PDB file of C-alpha atoms in Angstrom:
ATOM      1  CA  UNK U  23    -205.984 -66.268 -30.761  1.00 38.00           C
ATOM      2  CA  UNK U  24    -205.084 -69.686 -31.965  1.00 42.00           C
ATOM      3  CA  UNK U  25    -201.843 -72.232 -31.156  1.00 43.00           C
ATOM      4  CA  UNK U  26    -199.444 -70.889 -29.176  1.00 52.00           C
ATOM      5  CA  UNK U  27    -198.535 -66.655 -30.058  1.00 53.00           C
ATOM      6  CA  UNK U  28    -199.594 -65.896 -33.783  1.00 49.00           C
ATOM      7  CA  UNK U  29    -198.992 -69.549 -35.228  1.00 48.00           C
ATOM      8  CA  UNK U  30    -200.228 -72.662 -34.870  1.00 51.00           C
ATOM      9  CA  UNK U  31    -197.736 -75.018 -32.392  1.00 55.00           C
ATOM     10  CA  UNK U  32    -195.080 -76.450 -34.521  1.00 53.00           C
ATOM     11  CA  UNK U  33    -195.220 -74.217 -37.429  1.00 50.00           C
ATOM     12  CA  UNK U  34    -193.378 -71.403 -35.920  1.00 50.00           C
ATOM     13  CA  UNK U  35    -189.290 -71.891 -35.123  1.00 52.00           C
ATOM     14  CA  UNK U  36    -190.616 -72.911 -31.404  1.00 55.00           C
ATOM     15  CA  UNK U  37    -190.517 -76.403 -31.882  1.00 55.00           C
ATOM     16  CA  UNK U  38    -189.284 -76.421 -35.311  1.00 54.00           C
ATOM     17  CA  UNK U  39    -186.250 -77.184 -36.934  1.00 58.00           C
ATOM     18  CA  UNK U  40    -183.942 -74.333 -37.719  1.00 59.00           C
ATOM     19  CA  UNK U  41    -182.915 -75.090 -41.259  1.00 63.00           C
ATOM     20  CA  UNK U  42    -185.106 -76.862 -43.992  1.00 79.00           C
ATOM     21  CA  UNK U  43    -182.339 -79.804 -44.155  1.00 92.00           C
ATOM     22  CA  UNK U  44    -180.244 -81.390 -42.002  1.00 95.00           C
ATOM     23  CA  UNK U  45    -176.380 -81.278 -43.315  1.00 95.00           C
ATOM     24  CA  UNK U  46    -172.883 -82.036 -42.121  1.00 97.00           C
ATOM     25  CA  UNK U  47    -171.714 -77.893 -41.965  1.00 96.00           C
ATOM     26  CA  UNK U  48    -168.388 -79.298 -41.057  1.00 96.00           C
ATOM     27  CA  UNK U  49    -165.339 -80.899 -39.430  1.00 97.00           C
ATOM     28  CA  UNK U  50    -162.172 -79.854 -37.354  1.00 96.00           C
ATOM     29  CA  UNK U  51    -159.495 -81.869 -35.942  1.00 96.00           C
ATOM     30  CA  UNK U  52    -159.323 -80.841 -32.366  1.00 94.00           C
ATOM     31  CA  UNK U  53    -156.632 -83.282 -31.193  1.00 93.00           C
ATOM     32  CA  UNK U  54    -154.345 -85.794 -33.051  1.00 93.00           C
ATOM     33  CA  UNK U  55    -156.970 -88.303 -32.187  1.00 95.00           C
ATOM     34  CA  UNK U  56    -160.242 -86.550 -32.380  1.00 96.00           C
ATOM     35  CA  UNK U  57    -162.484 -84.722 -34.876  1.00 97.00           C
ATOM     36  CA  UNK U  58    -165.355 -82.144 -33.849  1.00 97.00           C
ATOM     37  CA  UNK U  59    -168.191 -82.832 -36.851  1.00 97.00           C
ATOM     38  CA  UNK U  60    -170.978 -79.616 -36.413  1.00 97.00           C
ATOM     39  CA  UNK U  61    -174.569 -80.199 -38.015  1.00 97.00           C
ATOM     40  CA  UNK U  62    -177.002 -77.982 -38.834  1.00 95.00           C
ATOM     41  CA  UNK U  63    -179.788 -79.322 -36.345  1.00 94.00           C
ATOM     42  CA  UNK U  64    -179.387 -81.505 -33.335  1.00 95.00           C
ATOM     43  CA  UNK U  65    -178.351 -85.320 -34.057  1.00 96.00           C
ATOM     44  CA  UNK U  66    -181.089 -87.891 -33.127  1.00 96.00           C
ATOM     45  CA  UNK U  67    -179.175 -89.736 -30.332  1.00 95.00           C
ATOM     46  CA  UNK U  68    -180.670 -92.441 -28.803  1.00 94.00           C
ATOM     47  CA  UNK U  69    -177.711 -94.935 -27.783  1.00 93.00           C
ATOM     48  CA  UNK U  70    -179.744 -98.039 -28.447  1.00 93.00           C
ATOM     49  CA  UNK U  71    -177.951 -98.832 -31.589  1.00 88.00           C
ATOM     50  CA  UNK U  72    -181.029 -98.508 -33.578  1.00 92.00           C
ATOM     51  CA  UNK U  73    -180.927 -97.781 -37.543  1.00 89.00           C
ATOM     52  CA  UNK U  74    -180.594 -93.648 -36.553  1.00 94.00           C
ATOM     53  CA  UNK U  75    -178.445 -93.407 -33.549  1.00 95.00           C
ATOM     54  CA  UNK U  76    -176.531 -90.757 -33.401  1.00 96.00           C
ATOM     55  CA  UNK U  77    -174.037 -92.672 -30.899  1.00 96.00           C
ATOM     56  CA  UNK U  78    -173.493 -95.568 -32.539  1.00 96.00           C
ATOM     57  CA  UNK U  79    -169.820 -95.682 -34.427  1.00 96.00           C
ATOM     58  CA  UNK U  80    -170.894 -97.786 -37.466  1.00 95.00           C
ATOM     59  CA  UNK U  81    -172.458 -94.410 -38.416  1.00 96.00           C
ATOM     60  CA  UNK U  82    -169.182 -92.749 -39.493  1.00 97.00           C
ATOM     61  CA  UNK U  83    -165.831 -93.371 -41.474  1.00 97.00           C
ATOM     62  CA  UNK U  84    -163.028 -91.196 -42.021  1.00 97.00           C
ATOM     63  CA  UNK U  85    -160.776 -91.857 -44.850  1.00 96.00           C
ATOM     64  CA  UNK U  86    -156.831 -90.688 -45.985  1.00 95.00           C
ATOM     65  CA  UNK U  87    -156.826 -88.641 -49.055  1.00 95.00           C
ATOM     66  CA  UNK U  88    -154.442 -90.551 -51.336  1.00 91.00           C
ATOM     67  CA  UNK U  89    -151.233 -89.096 -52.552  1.00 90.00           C
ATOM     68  CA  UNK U  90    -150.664 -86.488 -48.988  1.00 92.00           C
ATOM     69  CA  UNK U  91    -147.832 -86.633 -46.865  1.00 91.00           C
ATOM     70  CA  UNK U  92    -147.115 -84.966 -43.771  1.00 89.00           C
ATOM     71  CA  UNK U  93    -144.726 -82.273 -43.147  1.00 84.00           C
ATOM     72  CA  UNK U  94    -141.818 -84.798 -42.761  1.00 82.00           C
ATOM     73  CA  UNK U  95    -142.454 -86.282 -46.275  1.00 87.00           C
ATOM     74  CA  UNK U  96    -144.440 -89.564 -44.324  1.00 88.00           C
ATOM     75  CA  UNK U  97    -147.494 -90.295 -46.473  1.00 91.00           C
ATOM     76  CA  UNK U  98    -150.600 -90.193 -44.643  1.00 93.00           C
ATOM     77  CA  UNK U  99    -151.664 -92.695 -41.520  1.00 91.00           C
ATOM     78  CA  UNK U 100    -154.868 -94.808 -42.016  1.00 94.00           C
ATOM     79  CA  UNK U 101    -157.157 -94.121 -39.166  1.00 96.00           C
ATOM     80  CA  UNK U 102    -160.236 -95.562 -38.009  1.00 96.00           C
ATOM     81  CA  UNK U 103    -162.832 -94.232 -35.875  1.00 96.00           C
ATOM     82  CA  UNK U 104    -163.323 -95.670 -32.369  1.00 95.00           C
ATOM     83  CA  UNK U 105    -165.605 -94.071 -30.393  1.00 96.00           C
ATOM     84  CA  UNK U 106    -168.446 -91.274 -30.782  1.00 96.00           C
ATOM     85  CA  UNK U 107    -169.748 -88.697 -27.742  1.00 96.00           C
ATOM     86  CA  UNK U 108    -171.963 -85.795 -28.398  1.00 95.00           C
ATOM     87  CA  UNK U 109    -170.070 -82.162 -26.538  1.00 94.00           C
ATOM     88  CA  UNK U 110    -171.894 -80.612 -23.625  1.00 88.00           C
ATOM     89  CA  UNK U 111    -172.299 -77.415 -25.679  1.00 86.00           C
ATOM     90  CA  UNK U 112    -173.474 -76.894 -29.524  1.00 85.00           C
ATOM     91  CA  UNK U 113    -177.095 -77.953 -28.313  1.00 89.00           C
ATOM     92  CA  UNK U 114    -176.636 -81.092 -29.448  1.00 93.00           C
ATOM     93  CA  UNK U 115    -175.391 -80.464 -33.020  1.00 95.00           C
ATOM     94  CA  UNK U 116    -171.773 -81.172 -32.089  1.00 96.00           C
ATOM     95  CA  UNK U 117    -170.330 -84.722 -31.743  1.00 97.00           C
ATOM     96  CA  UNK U 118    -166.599 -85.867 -31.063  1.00 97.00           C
ATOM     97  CA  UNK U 119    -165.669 -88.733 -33.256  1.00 97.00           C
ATOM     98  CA  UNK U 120    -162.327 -90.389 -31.511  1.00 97.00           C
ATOM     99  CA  UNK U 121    -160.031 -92.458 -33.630  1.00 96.00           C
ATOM    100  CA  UNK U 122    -158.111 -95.776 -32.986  1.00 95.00           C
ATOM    101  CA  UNK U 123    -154.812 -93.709 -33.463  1.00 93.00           C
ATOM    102  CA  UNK U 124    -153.371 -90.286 -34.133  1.00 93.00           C
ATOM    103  CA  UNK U 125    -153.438 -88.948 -37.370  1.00 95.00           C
ATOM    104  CA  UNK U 126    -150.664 -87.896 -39.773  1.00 93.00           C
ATOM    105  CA  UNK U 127    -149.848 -83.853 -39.177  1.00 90.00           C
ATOM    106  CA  UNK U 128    -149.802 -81.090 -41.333  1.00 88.00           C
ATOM    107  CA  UNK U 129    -150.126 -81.601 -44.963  1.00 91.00           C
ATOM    108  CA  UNK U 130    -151.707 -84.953 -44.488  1.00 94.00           C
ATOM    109  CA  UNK U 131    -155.704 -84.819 -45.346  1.00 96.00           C
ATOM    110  CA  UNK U 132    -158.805 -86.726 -44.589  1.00 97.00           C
ATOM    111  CA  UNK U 133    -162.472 -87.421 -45.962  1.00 97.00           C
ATOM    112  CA  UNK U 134    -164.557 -87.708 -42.619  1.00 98.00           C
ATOM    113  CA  UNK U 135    -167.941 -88.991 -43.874  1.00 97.00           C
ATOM    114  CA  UNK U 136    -171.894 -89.937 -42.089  1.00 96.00           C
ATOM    115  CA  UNK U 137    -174.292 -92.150 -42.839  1.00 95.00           C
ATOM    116  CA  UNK U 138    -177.383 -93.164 -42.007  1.00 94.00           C
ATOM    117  CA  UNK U 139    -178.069 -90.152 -39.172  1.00 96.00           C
ATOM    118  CA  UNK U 140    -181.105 -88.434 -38.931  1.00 95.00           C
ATOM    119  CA  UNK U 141    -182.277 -85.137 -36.890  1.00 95.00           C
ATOM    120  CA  UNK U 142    -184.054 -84.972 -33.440  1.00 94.00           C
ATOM    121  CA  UNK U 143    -186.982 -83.655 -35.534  1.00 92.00           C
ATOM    122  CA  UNK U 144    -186.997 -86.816 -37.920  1.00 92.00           C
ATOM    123  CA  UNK U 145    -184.902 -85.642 -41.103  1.00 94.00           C
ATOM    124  CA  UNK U 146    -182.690 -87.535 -42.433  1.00 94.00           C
ATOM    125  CA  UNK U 147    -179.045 -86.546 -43.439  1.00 95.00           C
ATOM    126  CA  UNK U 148    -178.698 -84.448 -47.048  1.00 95.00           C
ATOM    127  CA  UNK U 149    -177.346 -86.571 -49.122  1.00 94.00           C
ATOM    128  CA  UNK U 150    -174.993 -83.885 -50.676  1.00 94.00           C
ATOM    129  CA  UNK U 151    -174.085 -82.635 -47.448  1.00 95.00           C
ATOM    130  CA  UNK U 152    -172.221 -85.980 -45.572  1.00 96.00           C
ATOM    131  CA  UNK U 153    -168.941 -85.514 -45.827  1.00 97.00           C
ATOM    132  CA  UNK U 154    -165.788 -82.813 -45.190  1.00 97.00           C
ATOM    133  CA  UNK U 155    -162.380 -82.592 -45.298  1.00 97.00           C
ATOM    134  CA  UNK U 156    -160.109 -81.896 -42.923  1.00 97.00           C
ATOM    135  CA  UNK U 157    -156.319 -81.525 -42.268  1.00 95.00           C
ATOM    136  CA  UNK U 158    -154.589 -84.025 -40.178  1.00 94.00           C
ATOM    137  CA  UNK U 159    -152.796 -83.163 -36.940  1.00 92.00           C
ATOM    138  CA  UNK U 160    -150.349 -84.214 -34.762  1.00 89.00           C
ATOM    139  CA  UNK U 161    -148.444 -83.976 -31.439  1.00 82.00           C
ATOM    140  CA  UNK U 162    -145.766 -81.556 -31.887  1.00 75.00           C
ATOM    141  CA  UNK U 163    -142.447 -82.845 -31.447  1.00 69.00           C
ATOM    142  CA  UNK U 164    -139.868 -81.126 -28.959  1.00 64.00           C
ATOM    143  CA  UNK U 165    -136.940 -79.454 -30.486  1.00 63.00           C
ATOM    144  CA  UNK U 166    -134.057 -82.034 -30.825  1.00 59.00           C
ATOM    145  CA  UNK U 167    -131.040 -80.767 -28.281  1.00 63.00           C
ATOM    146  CA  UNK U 168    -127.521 -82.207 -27.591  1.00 57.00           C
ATOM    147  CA  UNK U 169    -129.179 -82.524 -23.781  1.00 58.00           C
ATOM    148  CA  UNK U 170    -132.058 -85.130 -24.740  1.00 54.00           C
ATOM    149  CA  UNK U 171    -129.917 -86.515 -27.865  1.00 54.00           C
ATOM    150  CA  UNK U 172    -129.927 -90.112 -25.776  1.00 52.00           C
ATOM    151  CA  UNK U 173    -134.003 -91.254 -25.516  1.00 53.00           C
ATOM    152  CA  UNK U 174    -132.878 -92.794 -21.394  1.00 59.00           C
ATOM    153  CA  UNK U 175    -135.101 -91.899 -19.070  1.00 69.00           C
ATOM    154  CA  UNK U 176    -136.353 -93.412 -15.439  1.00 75.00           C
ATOM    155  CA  UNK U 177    -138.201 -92.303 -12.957  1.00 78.00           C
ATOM    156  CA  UNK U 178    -137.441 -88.995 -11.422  1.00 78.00           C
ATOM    157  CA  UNK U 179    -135.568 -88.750  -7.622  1.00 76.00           C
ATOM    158  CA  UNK U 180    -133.932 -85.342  -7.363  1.00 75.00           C
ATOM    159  CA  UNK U 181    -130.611 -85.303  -4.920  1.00 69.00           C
ATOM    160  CA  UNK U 182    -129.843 -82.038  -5.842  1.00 69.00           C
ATOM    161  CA  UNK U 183    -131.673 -78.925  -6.529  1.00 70.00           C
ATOM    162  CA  UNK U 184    -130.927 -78.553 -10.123  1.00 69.00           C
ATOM    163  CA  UNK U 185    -132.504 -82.518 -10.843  1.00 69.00           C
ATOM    164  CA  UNK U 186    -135.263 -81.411  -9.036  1.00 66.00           C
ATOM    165  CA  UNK U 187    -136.081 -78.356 -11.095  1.00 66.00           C
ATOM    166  CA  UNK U 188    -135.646 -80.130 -14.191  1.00 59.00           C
ATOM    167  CA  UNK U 189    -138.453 -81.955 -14.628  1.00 52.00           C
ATOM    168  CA  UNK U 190    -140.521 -80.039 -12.271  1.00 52.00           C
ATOM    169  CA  UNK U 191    -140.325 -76.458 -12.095  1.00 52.00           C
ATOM    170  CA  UNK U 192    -141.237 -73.992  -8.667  1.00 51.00           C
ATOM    171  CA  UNK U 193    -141.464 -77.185  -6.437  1.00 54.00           C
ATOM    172  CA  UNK U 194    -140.298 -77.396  -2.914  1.00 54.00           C
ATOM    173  CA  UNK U 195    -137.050 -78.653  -1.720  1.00 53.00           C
ATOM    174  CA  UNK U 196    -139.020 -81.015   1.034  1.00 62.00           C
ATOM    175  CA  UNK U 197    -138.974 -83.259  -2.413  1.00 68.00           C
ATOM    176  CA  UNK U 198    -135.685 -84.310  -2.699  1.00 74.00           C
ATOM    177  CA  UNK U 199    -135.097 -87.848  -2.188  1.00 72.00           C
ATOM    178  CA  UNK U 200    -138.780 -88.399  -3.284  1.00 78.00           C
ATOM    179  CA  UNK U 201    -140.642 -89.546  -6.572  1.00 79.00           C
ATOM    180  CA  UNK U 202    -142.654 -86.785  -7.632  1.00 76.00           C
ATOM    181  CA  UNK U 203    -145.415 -86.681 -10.039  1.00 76.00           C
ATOM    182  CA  UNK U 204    -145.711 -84.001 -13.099  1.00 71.00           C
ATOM    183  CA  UNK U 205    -148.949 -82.405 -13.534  1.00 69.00           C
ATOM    184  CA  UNK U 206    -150.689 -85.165 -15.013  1.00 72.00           C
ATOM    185  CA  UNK U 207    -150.702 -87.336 -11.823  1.00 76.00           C
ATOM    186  CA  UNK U 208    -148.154 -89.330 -12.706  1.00 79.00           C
ATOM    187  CA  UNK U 209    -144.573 -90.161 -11.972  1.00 80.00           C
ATOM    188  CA  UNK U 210    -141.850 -87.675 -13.228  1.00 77.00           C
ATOM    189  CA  UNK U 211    -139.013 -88.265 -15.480  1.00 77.00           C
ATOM    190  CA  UNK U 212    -135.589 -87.715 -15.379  1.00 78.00           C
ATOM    191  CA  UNK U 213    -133.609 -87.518 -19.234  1.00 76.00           C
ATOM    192  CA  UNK U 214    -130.782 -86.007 -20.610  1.00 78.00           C
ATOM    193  CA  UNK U 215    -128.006 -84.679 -18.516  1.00 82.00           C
ATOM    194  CA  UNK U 216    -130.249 -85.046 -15.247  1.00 82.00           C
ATOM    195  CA  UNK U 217    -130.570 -88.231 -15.848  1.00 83.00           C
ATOM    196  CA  UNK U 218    -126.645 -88.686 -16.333  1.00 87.00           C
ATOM    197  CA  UNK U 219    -126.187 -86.837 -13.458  1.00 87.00           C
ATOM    198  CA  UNK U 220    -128.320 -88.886 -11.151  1.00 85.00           C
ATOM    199  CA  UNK U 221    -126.791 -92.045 -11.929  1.00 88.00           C
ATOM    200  CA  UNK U 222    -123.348 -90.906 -11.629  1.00 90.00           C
ATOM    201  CA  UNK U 223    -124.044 -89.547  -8.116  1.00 86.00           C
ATOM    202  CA  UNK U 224    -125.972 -93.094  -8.004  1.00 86.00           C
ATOM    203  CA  UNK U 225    -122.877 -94.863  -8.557  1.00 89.00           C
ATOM    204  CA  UNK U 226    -120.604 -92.951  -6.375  1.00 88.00           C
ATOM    205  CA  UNK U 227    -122.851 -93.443  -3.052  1.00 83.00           C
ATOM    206  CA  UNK U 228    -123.591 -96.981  -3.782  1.00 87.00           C
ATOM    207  CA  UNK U 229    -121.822 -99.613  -1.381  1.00 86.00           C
ATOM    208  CA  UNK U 230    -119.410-101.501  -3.979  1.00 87.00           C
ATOM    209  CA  UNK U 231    -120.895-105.286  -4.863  1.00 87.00           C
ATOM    210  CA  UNK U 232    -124.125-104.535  -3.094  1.00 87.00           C
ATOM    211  CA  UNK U 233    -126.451-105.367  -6.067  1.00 88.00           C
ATOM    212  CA  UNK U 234    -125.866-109.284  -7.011  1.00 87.00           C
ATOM    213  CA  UNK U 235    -126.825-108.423 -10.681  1.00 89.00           C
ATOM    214  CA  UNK U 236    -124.447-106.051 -11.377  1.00 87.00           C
ATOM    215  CA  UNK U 237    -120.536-107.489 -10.122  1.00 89.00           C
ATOM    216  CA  UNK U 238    -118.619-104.538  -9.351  1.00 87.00           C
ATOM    217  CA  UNK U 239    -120.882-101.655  -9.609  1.00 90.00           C
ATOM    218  CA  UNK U 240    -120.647 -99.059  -6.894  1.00 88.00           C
ATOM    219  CA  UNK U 241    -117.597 -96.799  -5.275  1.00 86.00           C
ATOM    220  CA  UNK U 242    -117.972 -97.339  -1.393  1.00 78.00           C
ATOM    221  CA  UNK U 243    -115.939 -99.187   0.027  1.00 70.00           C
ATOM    222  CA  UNK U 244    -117.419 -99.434   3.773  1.00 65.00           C
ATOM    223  CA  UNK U 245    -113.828-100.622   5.234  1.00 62.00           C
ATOM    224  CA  UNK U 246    -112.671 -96.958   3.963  1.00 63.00           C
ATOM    225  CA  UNK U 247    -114.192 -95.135   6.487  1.00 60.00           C
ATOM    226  CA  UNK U 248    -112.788 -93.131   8.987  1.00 59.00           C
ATOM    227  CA  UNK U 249    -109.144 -94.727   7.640  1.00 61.00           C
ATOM    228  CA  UNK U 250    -106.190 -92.049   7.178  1.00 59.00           C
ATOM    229  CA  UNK U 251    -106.493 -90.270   3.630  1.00 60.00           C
ATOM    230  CA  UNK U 252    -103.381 -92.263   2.254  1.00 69.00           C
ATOM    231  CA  UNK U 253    -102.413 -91.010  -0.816  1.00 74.00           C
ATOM    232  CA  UNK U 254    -102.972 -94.508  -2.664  1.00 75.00           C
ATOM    233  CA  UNK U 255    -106.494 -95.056  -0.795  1.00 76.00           C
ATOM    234  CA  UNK U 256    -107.509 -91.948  -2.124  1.00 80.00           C
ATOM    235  CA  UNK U 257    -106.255 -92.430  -5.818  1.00 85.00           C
ATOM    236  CA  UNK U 258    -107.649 -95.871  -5.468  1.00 84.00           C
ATOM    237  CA  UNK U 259    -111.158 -94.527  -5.024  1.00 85.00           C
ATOM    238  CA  UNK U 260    -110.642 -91.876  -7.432  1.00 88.00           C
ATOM    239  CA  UNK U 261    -109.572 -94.154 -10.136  1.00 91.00           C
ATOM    240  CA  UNK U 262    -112.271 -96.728  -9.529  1.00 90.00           C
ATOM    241  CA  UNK U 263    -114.909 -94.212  -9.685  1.00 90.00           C
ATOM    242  CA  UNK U 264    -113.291 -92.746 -13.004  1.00 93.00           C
ATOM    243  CA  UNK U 265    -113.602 -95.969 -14.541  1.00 93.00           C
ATOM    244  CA  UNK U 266    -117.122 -96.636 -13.655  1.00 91.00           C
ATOM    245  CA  UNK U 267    -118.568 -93.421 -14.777  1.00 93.00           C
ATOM    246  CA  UNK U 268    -116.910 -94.511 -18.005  1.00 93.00           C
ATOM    247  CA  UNK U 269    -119.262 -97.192 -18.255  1.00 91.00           C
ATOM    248  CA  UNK U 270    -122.284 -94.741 -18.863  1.00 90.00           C
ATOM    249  CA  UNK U 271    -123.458 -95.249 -22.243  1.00 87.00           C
ATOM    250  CA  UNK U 272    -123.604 -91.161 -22.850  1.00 87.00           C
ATOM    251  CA  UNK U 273    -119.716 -90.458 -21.299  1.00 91.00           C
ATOM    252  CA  UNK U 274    -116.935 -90.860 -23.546  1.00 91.00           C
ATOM    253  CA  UNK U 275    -114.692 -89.443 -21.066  1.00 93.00           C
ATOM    254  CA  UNK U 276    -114.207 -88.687 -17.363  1.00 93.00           C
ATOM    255  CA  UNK U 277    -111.699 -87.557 -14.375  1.00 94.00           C
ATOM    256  CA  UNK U 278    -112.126 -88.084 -11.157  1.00 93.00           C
ATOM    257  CA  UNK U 279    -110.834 -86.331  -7.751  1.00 91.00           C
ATOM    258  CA  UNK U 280    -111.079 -86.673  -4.175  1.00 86.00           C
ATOM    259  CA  UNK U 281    -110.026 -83.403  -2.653  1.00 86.00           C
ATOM    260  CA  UNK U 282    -110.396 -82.412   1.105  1.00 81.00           C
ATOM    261  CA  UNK U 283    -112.939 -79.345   1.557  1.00 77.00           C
ATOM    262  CA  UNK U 284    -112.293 -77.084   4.394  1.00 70.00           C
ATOM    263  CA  UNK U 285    -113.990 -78.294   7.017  1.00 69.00           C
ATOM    264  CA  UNK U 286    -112.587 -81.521   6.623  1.00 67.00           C
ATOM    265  CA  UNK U 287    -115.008 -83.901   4.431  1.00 76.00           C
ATOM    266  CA  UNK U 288    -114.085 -85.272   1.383  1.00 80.00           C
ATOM    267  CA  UNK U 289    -115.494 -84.812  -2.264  1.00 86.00           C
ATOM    268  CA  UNK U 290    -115.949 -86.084  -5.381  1.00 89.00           C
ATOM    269  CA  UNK U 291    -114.901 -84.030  -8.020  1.00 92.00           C
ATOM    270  CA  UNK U 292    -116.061 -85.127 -11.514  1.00 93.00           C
ATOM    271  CA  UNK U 293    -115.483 -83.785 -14.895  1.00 95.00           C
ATOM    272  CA  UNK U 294    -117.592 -85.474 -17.862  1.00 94.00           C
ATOM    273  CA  UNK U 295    -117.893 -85.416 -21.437  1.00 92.00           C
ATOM    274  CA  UNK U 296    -120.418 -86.740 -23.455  1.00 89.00           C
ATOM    275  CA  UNK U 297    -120.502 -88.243 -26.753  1.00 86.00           C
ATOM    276  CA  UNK U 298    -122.693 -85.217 -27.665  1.00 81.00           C
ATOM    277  CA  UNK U 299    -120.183 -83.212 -27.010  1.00 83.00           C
ATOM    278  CA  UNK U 300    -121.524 -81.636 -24.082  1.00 85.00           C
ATOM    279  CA  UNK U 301    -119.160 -81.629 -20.684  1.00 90.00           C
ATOM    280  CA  UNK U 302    -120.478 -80.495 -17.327  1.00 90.00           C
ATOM    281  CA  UNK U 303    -118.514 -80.628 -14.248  1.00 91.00           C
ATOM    282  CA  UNK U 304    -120.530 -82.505 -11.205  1.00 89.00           C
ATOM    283  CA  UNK U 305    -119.185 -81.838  -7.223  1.00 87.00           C
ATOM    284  CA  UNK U 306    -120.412 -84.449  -4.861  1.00 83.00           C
ATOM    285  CA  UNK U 307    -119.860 -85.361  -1.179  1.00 78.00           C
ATOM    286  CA  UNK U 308    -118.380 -88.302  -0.079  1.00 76.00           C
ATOM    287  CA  UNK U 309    -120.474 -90.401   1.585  1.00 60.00           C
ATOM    288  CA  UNK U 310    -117.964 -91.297   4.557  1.00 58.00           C
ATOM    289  CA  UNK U 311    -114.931 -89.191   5.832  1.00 58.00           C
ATOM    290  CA  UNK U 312    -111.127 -90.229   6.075  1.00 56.00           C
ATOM    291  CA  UNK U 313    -109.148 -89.636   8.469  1.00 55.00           C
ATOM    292  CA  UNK U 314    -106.881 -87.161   7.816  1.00 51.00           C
TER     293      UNK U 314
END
């Protein structure tokens, strides 16, 4: 018996290399920003930045493919790559190329070349097998809707049930009043109507003149409380309210009321349209009580 089983070590496929050349099989874009390139043997990677390192960025281009444009008619981005890791699976014949941006979407096509690589078993790239094409790919974009028509946003703080479901859905009421975070780790967002909705309750519970940047803004009027619900105090704070709402860049139109519940408190009852055409009617407590 001689080398290791019936052939000589390094002749057999233990220890050798499992094609006769070593060639680019091909290239998918896995993200908007990132291309999966699969060889046929393991890339030599080294990450010393010598002349065959696998991990060095220099050894790769990707190019546009002149005259393609994207599903909106856009003609195709120029990308660039950025960084290079190899995947934990593939044995070593996958790599992730990054890119400095994301690339145009469907339609849109790209020439993702190599150079100068070589095989953990010493052979160097085919030369008619270092390059593919691929198609380009991009984020989706959200279906436009009267509700998110205006691009405002801030940061989320539900004071109502419905704002907190909207940008966070199944979470617990002990979060209102808070600033949650989506499921990314960061903060949430409020936009569209919620967002309207939060700054119109913002407005109404805000002590008038408290912010020294913006004269005039707020609807409490702190030497209201507990004073008899006169017909012209209450149409006074009605009207004032009316007219700030108004001042949201989304309402075109808005009517206020102050009508006494049953038990005695007072609320704000608010009917708004925007200039999407969208109305919604909003019910909101006073934040003090008048005497009846």
């Amino acid at each position: 018996m001689i080398g290791w089983g019936a052939s000589p070590w390094g002749l057999s496929p233990w220890g050798a290399p499992s094609s006769a050349v070593f060639q680019l099989l091909g290239a998918v874009a896995i993200r908007e920003n990132m291309v999966r390139l699969t060889f046929s043997d393991p890339v030599y990677w080294s990450q010393w930045c010598d002349p065959f390192d696998g991990a060095s960025v220099e050894r790769y281009t990707i190019t546009a493919v002149a005259g393609t444009i994207d599903l909106y008619g856009k003609p195709v981005r120029d990308v660039a790559p950025a960084l290079v890791e190899r995947t934990a699976a593939g044995g070593g014949t996958q790599v992730d190329l990054w890119l400095d941006r994301s690339m145009s979407g469907f339609g849109a096509r790209y020439v993702v070349g190599c150079n100068g690589l070589q095989s953990v078993f010493g052979m160097l790239l085919d030369p008619t097998a270092t390059s593919a094409t691929i198609d380009g790919l991009t984020r989706g974009r959200p279906a436009p809707t009267m509700d998110l028509a205006a691009p405002a946003g801030d940061f989320a703080n539900p004071q109502t049930l419905s704002a907190l479901l909207d940008p966070l859905a199944g979470v617990s009421v002990d979060l209102l009043g808070t600033f949650p975070v989506d499921s990314q780790g960061d903060y949430a967002r409020d936009e569209g109507l919620t967002s309207l909705k939060k700054r119109i309750f913002r407005r109404l519970t805000t002590r008038k003149d408290a912010f020294a940047h913006l004269p005039g803004y707020g609807v409490l009027v702190p030497g209201a409380v507990k004073q008899l619900a006169r017909q012209s105090l209450v149409l006074t704070l009605a009207t004032d309210a009316e007219a700030q709402i108004k001042l949201e860049p989304e309402v075109v139109a808005a009517s206020v009321r102050l009508v006494r519940s049953g038990d005695g408190l007072y609320l704000y009852q608010v009917k708004v349209k925007t200039i999407h055409g969208l109305a919604f009617d909003l019910t909101a407590p006073a934040p003090f009580s008048i005497g009846a």
